[in-house]
């Protein structure tokens, strides 16, 4: 298991019920959907029944509350087995267009504003 220390985090994590669709980079396999445990402009955390090694590249589609989807290529940077069925993953976004990153940043700012009201 590889697990990051909390001091390596560069962006605030938001805990909101958002969806992530993913598949192996290169169009291999079917799209799977999971709920995100947390999300930042740099990456995401989720649980899955799939088994991915650290450094695996995933195509990611993040569903935003505005119904917009943000596309990104993410790299598995850590994984942690949870019991016998699930694995917890940390994914760092390696490629995300400027437009998609801005949409994600704006959404996270809105979520932060809603959280502090």
Short mmCIF file of C-alpha atoms in Angstrom, two decimals:
data_model
loop_
_atom_site.label_atom_id
_atom_site.label_comp_id
_atom_site.label_asym_id
_atom_site.label_seq_id
_atom_site.Cartn_x
_atom_site.Cartn_y
_atom_site.Cartn_z
CA UNK A 1 0.00 0.00 0.00
CA UNK A 2 1.16 3.49 -0.80
CA UNK A 3 -0.54 6.26 1.14
CA UNK A 4 0.29 9.97 1.09
CA UNK A 5 1.04 12.05 4.14
CA UNK A 6 -1.46 14.84 4.69
CA UNK A 7 1.25 17.50 4.40
CA UNK A 8 1.63 16.71 0.67
CA UNK A 9 -1.83 18.09 -0.12
CA UNK A 10 -1.69 21.26 -2.16
CA UNK A 11 -5.41 21.96 -2.61
CA UNK A 12 -8.43 21.94 -0.33
CA UNK A 13 -10.51 18.76 -0.51
CA UNK A 14 -14.29 19.01 -0.79
CA UNK A 15 -16.59 16.29 0.47
CA UNK A 16 -19.70 16.48 -1.70
CA UNK A 17 -21.70 13.70 -3.34
CA UNK A 18 -20.33 14.02 -6.87
CA UNK A 19 -19.90 11.23 -9.39
CA UNK A 20 -16.84 10.08 -11.26
CA UNK A 21 -16.96 7.91 -14.35
CA UNK A 22 -13.65 6.24 -15.14
CA UNK A 23 -11.97 3.69 -17.37
CA UNK A 24 -8.42 2.76 -18.23
CA UNK A 25 -6.65 5.41 -20.30
CA UNK A 26 -6.67 4.57 -23.99
CA UNK A 27 -10.34 3.62 -24.16
CA UNK A 28 -9.84 0.15 -22.75
CA UNK A 29 -12.78 -1.31 -20.86
CA UNK A 30 -16.18 -0.02 -19.97
CA UNK A 31 -16.94 3.16 -18.08
CA UNK A 32 -17.59 2.61 -14.36
CA UNK A 33 -19.28 5.06 -12.01
CA UNK A 34 -18.39 5.78 -8.38
CA UNK A 35 -19.17 8.46 -5.81
CA UNK A 36 -16.24 10.66 -4.95
CA UNK A 37 -15.05 10.63 -1.33
CA UNK A 38 -13.43 14.02 -1.97
CA UNK A 39 -12.33 16.26 -4.80
CA UNK A 40 -9.87 19.08 -5.39
CA UNK A 41 -8.53 20.85 -8.46
CA UNK A 42 -5.52 18.51 -8.32
CA UNK A 43 -7.22 15.16 -7.87
CA UNK A 44 -9.87 12.94 -6.35
CA UNK A 45 -10.42 10.10 -3.91
CA UNK A 46 -12.85 7.24 -4.44
CA UNK A 47 -13.52 3.59 -3.62
CA UNK A 48 -13.89 0.88 -6.23
CA UNK A 49 -14.05 -2.88 -6.58
CA UNK A 50 -11.53 -2.61 -9.44
CA UNK A 51 -7.85 -3.28 -8.79
CA UNK A 52 -5.41 -0.64 -10.08
CA UNK A 53 -1.72 -0.38 -9.37
CA UNK A 54 -0.02 2.90 -8.49
CA UNK A 55 0.84 4.81 -11.71
CA UNK A 56 -2.18 3.41 -13.60
CA UNK A 57 -3.66 6.11 -15.87
CA UNK A 58 -7.44 6.58 -15.87
CA UNK A 59 -9.74 8.60 -18.08
CA UNK A 60 -12.03 10.52 -15.71
CA UNK A 61 -15.35 12.29 -16.20
CA UNK A 62 -16.41 14.27 -13.14
CA UNK A 63 -20.09 15.14 -12.86
CA UNK A 64 -20.58 18.68 -11.52
CA UNK A 65 -23.79 20.03 -9.91
CA UNK A 66 -24.30 22.22 -13.00
CA UNK A 67 -24.68 18.98 -15.04
CA UNK A 68 -21.39 19.82 -16.74
CA UNK A 69 -18.79 17.07 -16.96
CA UNK A 70 -15.11 17.74 -16.48
CA UNK A 71 -12.70 15.50 -18.38
CA UNK A 72 -9.27 14.66 -16.99
CA UNK A 73 -6.55 12.04 -17.20
CA UNK A 74 -5.63 10.91 -13.71
CA UNK A 75 -2.78 8.83 -12.31
CA UNK A 76 -3.34 6.53 -9.36
CA UNK A 77 -0.90 7.86 -6.74
CA UNK A 78 -1.95 5.64 -3.83
CA UNK A 79 -4.25 2.76 -3.03
CA UNK A 80 -5.44 1.12 0.18
CA UNK A 81 -7.29 -2.19 0.38
CA UNK A 82 -10.54 -1.93 2.36
CA UNK A 83 -11.60 -5.39 3.49
CA UNK A 84 -11.95 -8.06 0.84
CA UNK A 85 -13.96 -6.23 -1.79
CA UNK A 86 -13.05 -2.55 -2.09
CA UNK A 87 -9.95 -0.44 -2.66
CA UNK A 88 -9.63 3.24 -1.72
CA UNK A 89 -7.79 5.30 -4.38
CA UNK A 90 -6.11 8.66 -4.63
CA UNK A 91 -5.87 9.98 -8.18
CA UNK A 92 -3.83 13.01 -9.24
CA UNK A 93 -5.01 14.81 -12.37
CA UNK A 94 -2.09 14.69 -14.84
CA UNK A 95 -3.94 16.29 -17.74
CA UNK A 96 -6.93 18.58 -17.48
CA UNK A 97 -7.61 21.34 -20.00
CA UNK A 98 -7.52 24.94 -18.80
CA UNK A 99 -11.26 25.22 -19.49
CA UNK A 100 -12.08 22.09 -17.48
CA UNK A 101 -9.78 23.09 -14.62
CA UNK A 102 -11.47 26.50 -14.46
CA UNK A 103 -14.94 24.87 -14.39
CA UNK A 104 -13.77 22.60 -11.58
CA UNK A 105 -12.17 25.49 -9.66
CA UNK A 106 -15.34 27.60 -9.99
CA UNK A 107 -17.53 24.73 -8.80
CA UNK A 108 -15.29 24.05 -5.80
CA UNK A 109 -15.34 27.75 -4.88
CA UNK A 110 -19.15 27.67 -5.01
CA UNK A 111 -19.22 24.55 -2.83
CA UNK A 112 -16.87 26.24 -0.37
CA UNK A 113 -19.08 29.33 -0.31
CA UNK A 114 -22.19 27.18 0.31
CA UNK A 115 -20.35 25.30 3.08
CA UNK A 116 -19.44 28.50 4.94
CA UNK A 117 -22.90 30.09 4.85
#
